[in-house]
Amino acid sequence: MTGPAEVRCMLMRGGTSKGAYFLAADLPAEPAVRDELLLRIMGSPDERQIDGLGGAHPLTSKVAVVSPSADPDADVDYLFLQVVVDKPEVSDRQNCGNILAGVGPFAVERGLVTAGERETSVRIRMVNSGDHATATFPTPGGRVDYTGEAEISGVPGTAAPVVIEFPPGANPLLPTGRARDEIDGVPVTCVDNGMPTVLIEAAALKVTGYESPQDLEADTALADRLHAIRLEAGRLMGLGDVSDATVPKLTLLAPPREGGAVSTRTFIPVRCHTSIGVLGAASVAAGLRIAGGVGTETAALPPGTDRVRIEHPTGFLDIESSLDTTHQGLPTSRRTAVVRTARKIFDGTVFPRAAARPLGGHR
Ligand code: NQM
């Protein structure tokens, strides 16, 4: 019942996040046993995660579980698990587009997919949502090459590009059925283009939206407002009681300052992101195009292109997003695409912290 004493594991940076990647076959099949093992592997619950692989922040306390897919439209299944840093919780209620960037290379490294001679495309089913993505990356001579010239804000240096294409997702783009809602006297747009996200004008919450993540996290009055808005947004979006969930995310919007379309600060949902999530950015980019949505008042969308530059605390993220507005009713997503990078950091065996002794027990 306590899981194995050692597990094969690869540590990878995926986009601006870092996580432990596993083959599903190397982990216990029973979710409760798997999650208890992952807590011990990552060092949770402990705000420093001192006794495990986790990096003491939600962005570095992430897990990818990868397996061959039975879906004819996918090569591999990718289950994302958020290991909560300071609580004994593991959540499968969200996707992660940053960790997704490492899934294709990992699938090749572990022999689940045969690499092409120059590049490889891996079709991925994201188990958390049932949505699909295709990741394409260089594999010269049939091996993953992590070196290259692609640069993403929030990561030092350059690396090989991982181009990710997302077809329209299964969930409605506007889960409340409206382009705009009002919660607690604040106009919001609730949008889901891969990540349930609540768009709010920063000015509506009496902040500029250009503050540092640290300053925003220190603002307890803001945290209380965001918490109340999130609980109600979760209900309106059909997510039920989200008090213990990692979704929806909340993105504060402000006019662009660096030549982009919009400036953002994203709460995931309590800590403020040091950049922005990939699917979070996909939801923001789609939200900015929704007639009547709150983003249309703040954003400066460049004409004639699907590409949107989203400014965030450590730079920007470019993402392509187009909507289908030709049919009756609410808009839907047509296509989303992004370039990320990923890197294998370490491959080996992880030794989980020992399972807690049963209370009062002696061994
Ligand atoms: O939105 C953090 C990250 C993410 C999620 C979070 C992500 C995405 O940057 O696709 O990548 O929102 O919890 O890793």
GROMACS .gro file of C-alpha atoms and ligand atoms in nm:
model
  377
    1MET     CA    1   0.000   0.000   0.000
    2THR     CA    2   0.304   0.232   0.036
    3GLY     CA    3   0.433   0.219  -0.322
    4PRO     CA    4   0.783   0.131  -0.442
    5ALA     CA    5   1.104   0.236  -0.260
    6GLU     CA    6   1.259   0.369  -0.580
    7VAL     CA    7   1.111   0.498  -0.906
    8ARG     CA    8   1.250   0.581  -1.250
    9CYS     CA    9   1.203   0.952  -1.307
   10MET     CA   10   1.316   1.228  -1.542
   11LEU     CA   11   1.334   1.587  -1.424
   12MET     CA   12   1.257   1.830  -1.706
   13ARG     CA   13   1.203   2.197  -1.754
   14GLY     CA   14   0.886   2.239  -1.959
   15GLY     CA   15   0.849   2.601  -2.073
   16THR     CA   16   0.871   2.820  -1.763
   17SER     CA   17   0.790   2.533  -1.527
   18LYS     CA   18   0.978   2.231  -1.398
   19GLY     CA   19   0.845   1.888  -1.317
   20ALA     CA   20   0.908   1.520  -1.256
   21TYR     CA   21   0.812   1.304  -1.557
   22PHE     CA   22   0.717   0.939  -1.513
   23LEU     CA   23   0.597   0.653  -1.727
   24ALA     CA   24   0.258   0.549  -1.592
   25ALA     CA   25   0.392   0.192  -1.580
   26ASP     CA   26   0.659   0.302  -1.330
   27LEU     CA   27   0.400   0.434  -1.082
   28PRO     CA   28   0.129   0.256  -0.881
   29ALA     CA   29  -0.192   0.228  -1.085
   30GLU     CA   30  -0.420   0.308  -0.791
   31PRO     CA   31  -0.454   0.693  -0.785
   32ALA     CA   32  -0.457   0.721  -0.403
   33VAL     CA   33  -0.138   0.513  -0.370
   34ARG     CA   34   0.024   0.700  -0.661
   35ASP     CA   35  -0.058   1.041  -0.514
   36GLU     CA   36   0.068   0.950  -0.168
   37LEU     CA   37   0.393   0.834  -0.330
   38LEU     CA   38   0.420   1.155  -0.535
   39LEU     CA   39   0.382   1.366  -0.220
   40ARG     CA   40   0.681   1.184  -0.071
   41ILE     CA   41   0.880   1.211  -0.395
   42MET     CA   42   0.821   1.587  -0.424
   43GLY     CA   43   0.869   1.658  -0.051
   44SER     CA   44   0.513   1.779   0.022
   45PRO     CA   45   0.363   1.897   0.247
   46ASP     CA   46   0.645   2.136   0.338
   47GLU     CA   47   0.681   2.493   0.221
   48ARG     CA   48   1.049   2.428   0.140
   49GLN     CA   49   0.993   2.076  -0.002
   50ILE     CA   50   1.334   2.016   0.153
   51ASP     CA   51   1.309   1.635   0.149
   52GLY     CA   52   1.200   1.592  -0.212
   53LEU     CA   53   1.235   1.700  -0.576
   54GLY     CA   54   0.987   1.991  -0.560
   55GLY     CA   55   1.115   2.346  -0.591
   56ALA     CA   56   0.894   2.507  -0.322
   57HIS     CA   57   0.667   2.690  -0.569
   58PRO     CA   58   0.359   2.567  -0.762
   59LEU     CA   59   0.555   2.618  -1.088
   60THR     CA   60   0.821   2.369  -0.977
   61SER     CA   61   0.598   2.118  -0.801
   62LYS     CA   62   0.449   1.948  -1.105
   63VAL     CA   63   0.426   1.593  -1.236
   64ALA     CA   64   0.367   1.444  -1.581
   65VAL     CA   65   0.251   1.083  -1.610
   66VAL     CA   66   0.291   0.954  -1.965
   67SER     CA   67   0.172   0.630  -2.127
   68PRO     CA   68   0.094   0.489  -2.472
   69SER     CA   69  -0.251   0.603  -2.585
   70ALA     CA   70  -0.544   0.388  -2.687
   71ASP     CA   71  -0.694   0.693  -2.862
   72PRO     CA   72  -0.652   0.661  -3.242
   73ASP     CA   73  -0.591   1.038  -3.256
   74ALA     CA   74  -0.304   1.029  -3.006
   75ASP     CA   75   0.035   0.864  -2.965
   76VAL     CA   76   0.058   0.917  -2.591
   77ASP     CA   77  -0.162   1.004  -2.295
   78TYR     CA   78  -0.037   1.281  -2.063
   79LEU     CA   79  -0.186   1.312  -1.717
   80PHE     CA   80  -0.082   1.629  -1.536
   81LEU     CA   81  -0.072   1.633  -1.156
   82GLN     CA   82  -0.020   1.945  -0.945
   83VAL     CA   83   0.149   1.850  -0.618
   84VAL     CA   84   0.051   2.113  -0.365
   85VAL     CA   85   0.361   2.247  -0.191
   86ASP     CA   86   0.235   2.300   0.164
   87LYS     CA   87  -0.064   2.065   0.184
   88PRO     CA   88  -0.088   1.687   0.141
   89GLU     CA   89  -0.283   1.729  -0.184
   90VAL     CA   90  -0.235   1.622  -0.543
   91SER     CA   91  -0.476   1.768  -0.798
   92ASP     CA   92  -0.570   1.643  -1.144
   93ARG     CA   93  -0.823   1.922  -1.200
   94GLN     CA   94  -0.611   2.123  -1.442
   95ASN     CA   95  -0.388   2.083  -1.744
   96CYS     CA   96  -0.044   2.234  -1.774
   97GLY     CA   97   0.073   2.359  -2.112
   98ASN     CA   98   0.425   2.434  -1.989
   99ILE     CA   99   0.488   2.081  -1.863
  100LEU     CA  100   0.320   1.965  -2.188
  101ALA     CA  101   0.626   2.101  -2.375
  102GLY     CA  102   0.841   1.823  -2.227
  103VAL     CA  103   0.597   1.538  -2.295
  104GLY     CA  104   0.692   1.479  -2.661
  105PRO     CA  105   1.068   1.467  -2.593
  106PHE     CA  106   1.007   1.245  -2.287
  107ALA     CA  107   0.795   1.006  -2.497
  108VAL     CA  108   1.084   0.972  -2.744
  109GLU     CA  109   1.345   0.935  -2.466
  110ARG     CA  110   1.143   0.650  -2.311
  111GLY     CA  111   1.083   0.475  -2.643
  112LEU     CA  112   0.706   0.532  -2.658
  113VAL     CA  113   0.743   0.714  -2.992
  114THR     CA  114   1.001   0.652  -3.264
  115ALA     CA  115   1.179   0.972  -3.360
  116GLY     CA  116   1.202   1.099  -3.716
  117GLU     CA  117   1.541   1.165  -3.876
  118ARG     CA  118   1.501   1.546  -3.857
  119GLU     CA  119   1.200   1.627  -3.644
  120THR     CA  120   0.925   1.442  -3.463
  121SER     CA  121   0.559   1.523  -3.409
  122VAL     CA  122   0.392   1.361  -3.109
  123ARG     CA  123   0.014   1.361  -3.080
  124ILE     CA  124  -0.078   1.398  -2.716
  125ARG     CA  125  -0.408   1.339  -2.541
  126MET     CA  126  -0.428   1.555  -2.230
  127VAL     CA  127  -0.605   1.318  -1.994
  128ASN     CA  128  -0.714   1.591  -1.750
  129SER     CA  129  -0.944   1.755  -2.006
  130GLY     CA  130  -0.962   1.503  -2.292
  131ASP     CA  131  -0.820   1.775  -2.520
  132HIS     CA  132  -0.547   1.707  -2.775
  133ALA     CA  133  -0.221   1.876  -2.873
  134THR     CA  134   0.054   1.805  -3.125
  135ALA     CA  135   0.413   1.885  -3.026
  136THR     CA  136   0.686   1.907  -3.293
  137PHE     CA  137   1.054   1.931  -3.203
  138PRO     CA  138   1.395   1.861  -3.361
  139THR     CA  139   1.532   1.504  -3.351
  140PRO     CA  140   1.842   1.510  -3.574
  141GLY     CA  141   1.962   1.157  -3.640
  142GLY     CA  142   1.662   1.020  -3.449
  143ARG     CA  143   1.761   1.164  -3.110
  144VAL     CA  144   1.605   1.452  -2.917
  145ASP     CA  145   1.826   1.761  -2.943
  146TYR     CA  146   1.751   2.010  -2.667
  147THR     CA  147   1.992   2.273  -2.797
  148GLY     CA  148   1.874   2.547  -3.030
  149GLU     CA  149   1.807   2.912  -3.081
  150ALA     CA  150   1.454   2.951  -2.945
  151GLU     CA  151   1.418   3.195  -2.658
  152ILE     CA  152   1.124   3.219  -2.421
  153SER     CA  153   1.080   3.492  -2.161
  154GLY     CA  154   1.136   3.371  -1.809
  155VAL     CA  155   1.403   3.112  -1.903
  156PRO     CA  156   1.771   3.210  -1.938
  157GLY     CA  157   1.950   3.123  -2.263
  158THR     CA  158   1.811   2.946  -2.568
  159ALA     CA  159   1.697   2.593  -2.649
  160ALA     CA  160   1.534   2.387  -2.924
  161PRO     CA  161   1.182   2.500  -3.012
  162VAL     CA  162   0.885   2.280  -2.926
  163VAL     CA  163   0.598   2.394  -3.150
  164ILE     CA  164   0.261   2.306  -2.996
  165GLU     CA  165  -0.066   2.313  -3.190
  166PHE     CA  166  -0.401   2.284  -3.014
  167PRO     CA  167  -0.720   2.202  -3.200
  168PRO     CA  168  -1.042   2.340  -3.048
  169GLY     CA  169  -1.099   2.200  -2.700
  170ALA     CA  170  -1.399   2.005  -2.579
  171ASN     CA  171  -1.519   2.263  -2.326
  172PRO     CA  172  -1.723   2.571  -2.419
  173LEU     CA  173  -1.506   2.881  -2.467
  174LEU     CA  174  -1.751   3.083  -2.258
  175PRO     CA  175  -1.853   2.847  -1.978
  176THR     CA  176  -2.102   3.088  -1.818
  177GLY     CA  177  -2.277   3.131  -2.153
  178ARG     CA  178  -2.201   3.504  -2.149
  179ALA     CA  179  -1.917   3.727  -2.272
  180ARG     CA  180  -1.929   3.923  -1.949
  181ASP     CA  181  -2.050   3.863  -1.594
  182GLU     CA  182  -2.047   4.081  -1.288
  183ILE     CA  183  -1.918   3.935  -0.962
  184ASP     CA  184  -1.896   4.138  -0.643
  185GLY     CA  185  -1.952   4.454  -0.849
  186VAL     CA  186  -1.656   4.371  -1.076
  187PRO     CA  187  -1.701   4.301  -1.450
  188VAL     CA  188  -1.532   3.975  -1.551
  189THR     CA  189  -1.505   3.751  -1.855
  190CYS     CA  190  -1.489   3.380  -1.775
  191VAL     CA  191  -1.312   3.201  -2.058
  192ASP     CA  192  -1.180   2.848  -2.112
  193ASN     CA  193  -0.950   2.795  -2.409
  194GLY     CA  194  -0.775   2.503  -2.238
  195MET     CA  195  -0.757   2.660  -1.890
  196PRO     CA  196  -1.058   2.800  -1.701
  197THR     CA  197  -0.958   3.165  -1.649
  198VAL     CA  198  -1.131   3.473  -1.512
  199LEU     CA  199  -1.029   3.796  -1.685
  200ILE     CA  200  -1.051   4.111  -1.473
  201GLU     CA  201  -0.934   4.464  -1.541
  202ALA     CA  202  -0.663   4.539  -1.285
  203ALA     CA  203  -0.805   4.890  -1.240
  204ALA     CA  204  -1.138   4.742  -1.129
  205LEU     CA  205  -0.955   4.599  -0.827
  206LYS     CA  206  -0.766   4.925  -0.758
  207VAL     CA  207  -0.424   4.797  -0.867
  208THR     CA  208  -0.227   4.901  -1.174
  209GLY     CA  209  -0.160   4.547  -1.300
  210TYR     CA  210   0.211   4.634  -1.333
  211GLU     CA  211   0.305   4.548  -0.972
  212SER     CA  212   0.555   4.268  -0.911
  213PRO     CA  213   0.417   3.923  -0.821
  214GLN     CA  214   0.568   3.966  -0.472
  215ASP     CA  215   0.389   4.299  -0.417
  216LEU     CA  216   0.059   4.158  -0.542
  217GLU     CA  217   0.093   3.849  -0.320
  218ALA     CA  218   0.158   4.075  -0.020
  219ASP     CA  219  -0.170   4.265  -0.079
  220THR     CA  220  -0.408   4.080   0.155
  221ALA     CA  221  -0.710   4.297   0.068
  222LEU     CA  222  -0.658   4.204  -0.299
  223ALA     CA  223  -0.622   3.835  -0.205
  224ASP     CA  224  -0.959   3.847  -0.024
  225ARG     CA  225  -1.132   4.010  -0.324
  226LEU     CA  226  -0.977   3.759  -0.565
  227HIS     CA  227  -1.078   3.466  -0.343
  228ALA     CA  228  -1.441   3.582  -0.332
  229ILE     CA  229  -1.453   3.643  -0.708
  230ARG     CA  230  -1.294   3.304  -0.777
  231LEU     CA  231  -1.545   3.112  -0.565
  232GLU     CA  232  -1.838   3.272  -0.743
  233ALA     CA  233  -1.673   3.241  -1.086
  234GLY     CA  234  -1.613   2.872  -1.021
  235ARG     CA  235  -1.985   2.822  -0.956
  236LEU     CA  236  -2.085   3.025  -1.263
  237MET     CA  237  -1.839   2.828  -1.477
  238GLY     CA  238  -1.991   2.496  -1.368
  239LEU     CA  239  -1.682   2.396  -1.169
  240GLY     CA  240  -1.870   2.366  -0.841
  241ASP     CA  241  -1.699   2.454  -0.514
  242VAL     CA  242  -1.345   2.557  -0.613
  243SER     CA  243  -1.219   2.649  -0.266
  244ASP     CA  244  -0.964   2.365  -0.279
  245ALA     CA  245  -0.920   2.354  -0.657
  246THR     CA  246  -0.634   2.504  -0.859
  247VAL     CA  247  -0.882   2.636  -1.118
  248PRO     CA  248  -1.011   2.877  -1.229
  249LYS     CA  249  -0.704   3.101  -1.261
  250LEU     CA  250  -0.749   3.479  -1.239
  251THR     CA  251  -0.574   3.714  -1.480
  252LEU     CA  252  -0.556   4.088  -1.417
  253LEU     CA  253  -0.542   4.286  -1.741
  254ALA     CA  254  -0.383   4.627  -1.797
  255PRO     CA  255  -0.296   4.821  -2.114
  256PRO     CA  256   0.028   4.700  -2.278
  257ARG     CA  257   0.355   4.879  -2.197
  258GLU     CA  258   0.611   4.685  -2.403
  259GLY     CA  259   0.456   4.672  -2.749
  260GLY     CA  260   0.235   4.371  -2.674
  261ALA     CA  261  -0.143   4.343  -2.683
  262VAL     CA  262  -0.202   4.342  -2.310
  263SER     CA  263  -0.016   4.333  -1.979
  264THR     CA  264  -0.105   4.049  -1.739
  265ARG     CA  265  -0.066   3.930  -1.382
  266THR     CA  266  -0.206   3.580  -1.326
  267PHE     CA  267  -0.301   3.416  -0.998
  268ILE     CA  268  -0.267   3.034  -1.007
  269PRO     CA  269  -0.486   3.076  -0.805
  270VAL     CA  270  -0.320   3.204  -0.484
  271ARG     CA  271   0.042   3.257  -0.583
  272CYS     CA  272   0.100   3.510  -0.860
  273HIS     CA  273   0.263   3.352  -1.168
  274THR     CA  274   0.613   3.480  -1.245
  275SER     CA  275   0.517   3.467  -1.615
  276ILE     CA  276   0.194   3.308  -1.745
  277GLY     CA  277   0.082   2.951  -1.815
  278VAL     CA  278   0.056   2.836  -2.177
  279LEU     CA  279  -0.310   2.740  -2.165
  280GLY     CA  280  -0.370   3.035  -1.935
  281ALA     CA  281  -0.225   3.254  -2.212
  282ALA     CA  282  -0.437   3.068  -2.469
  283SER     CA  283  -0.745   3.158  -2.266
  284VAL     CA  284  -0.637   3.522  -2.231
  285ALA     CA  285  -0.560   3.546  -2.605
  286ALA     CA  286  -0.902   3.406  -2.696
  287GLY     CA  287  -1.072   3.622  -2.433
  288LEU     CA  288  -0.927   3.940  -2.583
  289ARG     CA  289  -1.110   3.862  -2.909
  290ILE     CA  290  -1.453   3.814  -2.752
  291ALA     CA  291  -1.688   4.096  -2.844
  292GLY     CA  292  -1.830   4.246  -2.528
  293GLY     CA  293  -1.565   4.086  -2.307
  294VAL     CA  294  -1.367   4.290  -2.052
  295GLY     CA  295  -1.043   4.245  -2.247
  296THR     CA  296  -1.161   4.440  -2.549
  297GLU     CA  297  -1.146   4.763  -2.345
  298THR     CA  298  -0.788   4.711  -2.228
  299ALA     CA  299  -0.612   4.525  -2.507
  300ALA     CA  300  -0.455   4.656  -2.826
  301LEU     CA  301  -0.487   4.365  -3.070
  302PRO     CA  302  -0.266   4.398  -3.378
  303PRO     CA  303  -0.479   4.391  -3.695
  304GLY     CA  304  -0.453   4.117  -3.958
  305THR     CA  305  -0.279   3.851  -3.751
  306ASP     CA  306  -0.372   3.568  -3.515
  307ARG     CA  307  -0.056   3.636  -3.314
  308VAL     CA  308  -0.097   3.803  -2.977
  309ARG     CA  309   0.191   3.916  -2.755
  310ILE     CA  310   0.093   3.879  -2.391
  311GLU     CA  311   0.312   4.078  -2.155
  312HIS     CA  312   0.377   3.922  -1.813
  313PRO     CA  313   0.606   3.989  -1.514
  314THR     CA  314   0.922   3.846  -1.675
  315GLY     CA  315   0.868   3.937  -2.041
  316PHE     CA  316   0.611   3.822  -2.294
  317LEU     CA  317   0.454   3.514  -2.447
  318ASP     CA  318   0.355   3.509  -2.813
  319ILE     CA  319   0.056   3.290  -2.892
  320GLU     CA  320  -0.161   3.241  -3.199
  321SER     CA  321  -0.531   3.220  -3.142
  322SER     CA  322  -0.828   3.245  -3.375
  323LEU     CA  323  -1.197   3.214  -3.300
  324ASP     CA  324  -1.489   3.095  -3.504
  325THR     CA  325  -1.757   3.362  -3.495
  326THR     CA  326  -1.929   3.259  -3.817
  327HIS     CA  327  -2.196   3.042  -3.659
  328GLN     CA  328  -2.497   3.144  -3.456
  329GLY     CA  329  -2.449   3.190  -3.087
  330LEU     CA  330  -2.132   3.214  -2.881
  331PRO     CA  331  -1.783   3.214  -3.039
  332THR     CA  332  -1.574   2.896  -3.028
  333SER     CA  333  -1.199   2.841  -3.059
  334ARG     CA  334  -1.070   2.760  -3.407
  335ARG     CA  335  -0.698   2.715  -3.351
  336THR     CA  336  -0.428   2.789  -3.094
  337ALA     CA  337  -0.050   2.753  -3.140
  338VAL     CA  338   0.255   2.840  -2.935
  339VAL     CA  339   0.631   2.790  -2.930
  340ARG     CA  340   0.788   2.669  -2.607
  341THR     CA  341   1.118   2.503  -2.518
  342ALA     CA  342   1.194   2.211  -2.286
  343ARG     CA  343   1.506   2.047  -2.150
  344LYS     CA  344   1.601   1.719  -1.990
  345ILE     CA  345   1.774   1.812  -1.666
  346PHE     CA  346   1.822   1.477  -1.498
  347ASP     CA  347   1.732   1.116  -1.564
  348GLY     CA  348   1.759   0.848  -1.302
  349THR     CA  349   1.605   0.696  -0.995
  350VAL     CA  350   1.422   0.891  -0.728
  351PHE     CA  351   1.410   0.762  -0.372
  352PRO     CA  352   1.086   0.874  -0.203
  353ARG     CA  353   1.086   0.980   0.159
  354ALA     CA  354   0.967   0.690   0.378
  355ALA     CA  355   0.593   0.663   0.434
  356ALA     CA  356   0.475   0.806   0.765
  357ARG     CA  357   0.449   0.547   1.041
  358PRO     CA  358   0.095   0.468   1.140
  359LEU     CA  359   0.006   0.666   1.455
  360GLY     CA  360   0.127   0.487   1.765
  361GLY     CA  361   0.294   0.220   1.556
  362HIS     CA  362   0.647   0.081   1.618
  363ARG     CA  363   0.869  -0.073   1.352
  364NQM     O1  364  -0.169   2.735  -1.820
  364NQM     C1  365   0.072   2.724  -1.404
  364NQM     C2  366   0.247   2.682  -1.566
  364NQM     C3  367   0.105   2.679  -1.526
  364NQM     C4  368   0.002   2.626  -1.614
  364NQM     C5  369  -0.062   2.729  -1.351
  364NQM     C6  370   0.029   2.623  -1.758
  364NQM     C7  371  -0.087   2.648  -1.848
  364NQM     O2  372   0.297   2.786  -1.604
  364NQM     O3  373  -0.091   2.579  -1.949
  364NQM     O4  374   0.136   2.602  -1.808
  364NQM     O5  375  -0.142   2.801  -1.407
  364NQM     O6  376  -0.087   2.662  -1.253
  364NQM     O7  377   0.313   2.579  -1.554
   0.00000   0.00000   0.00000
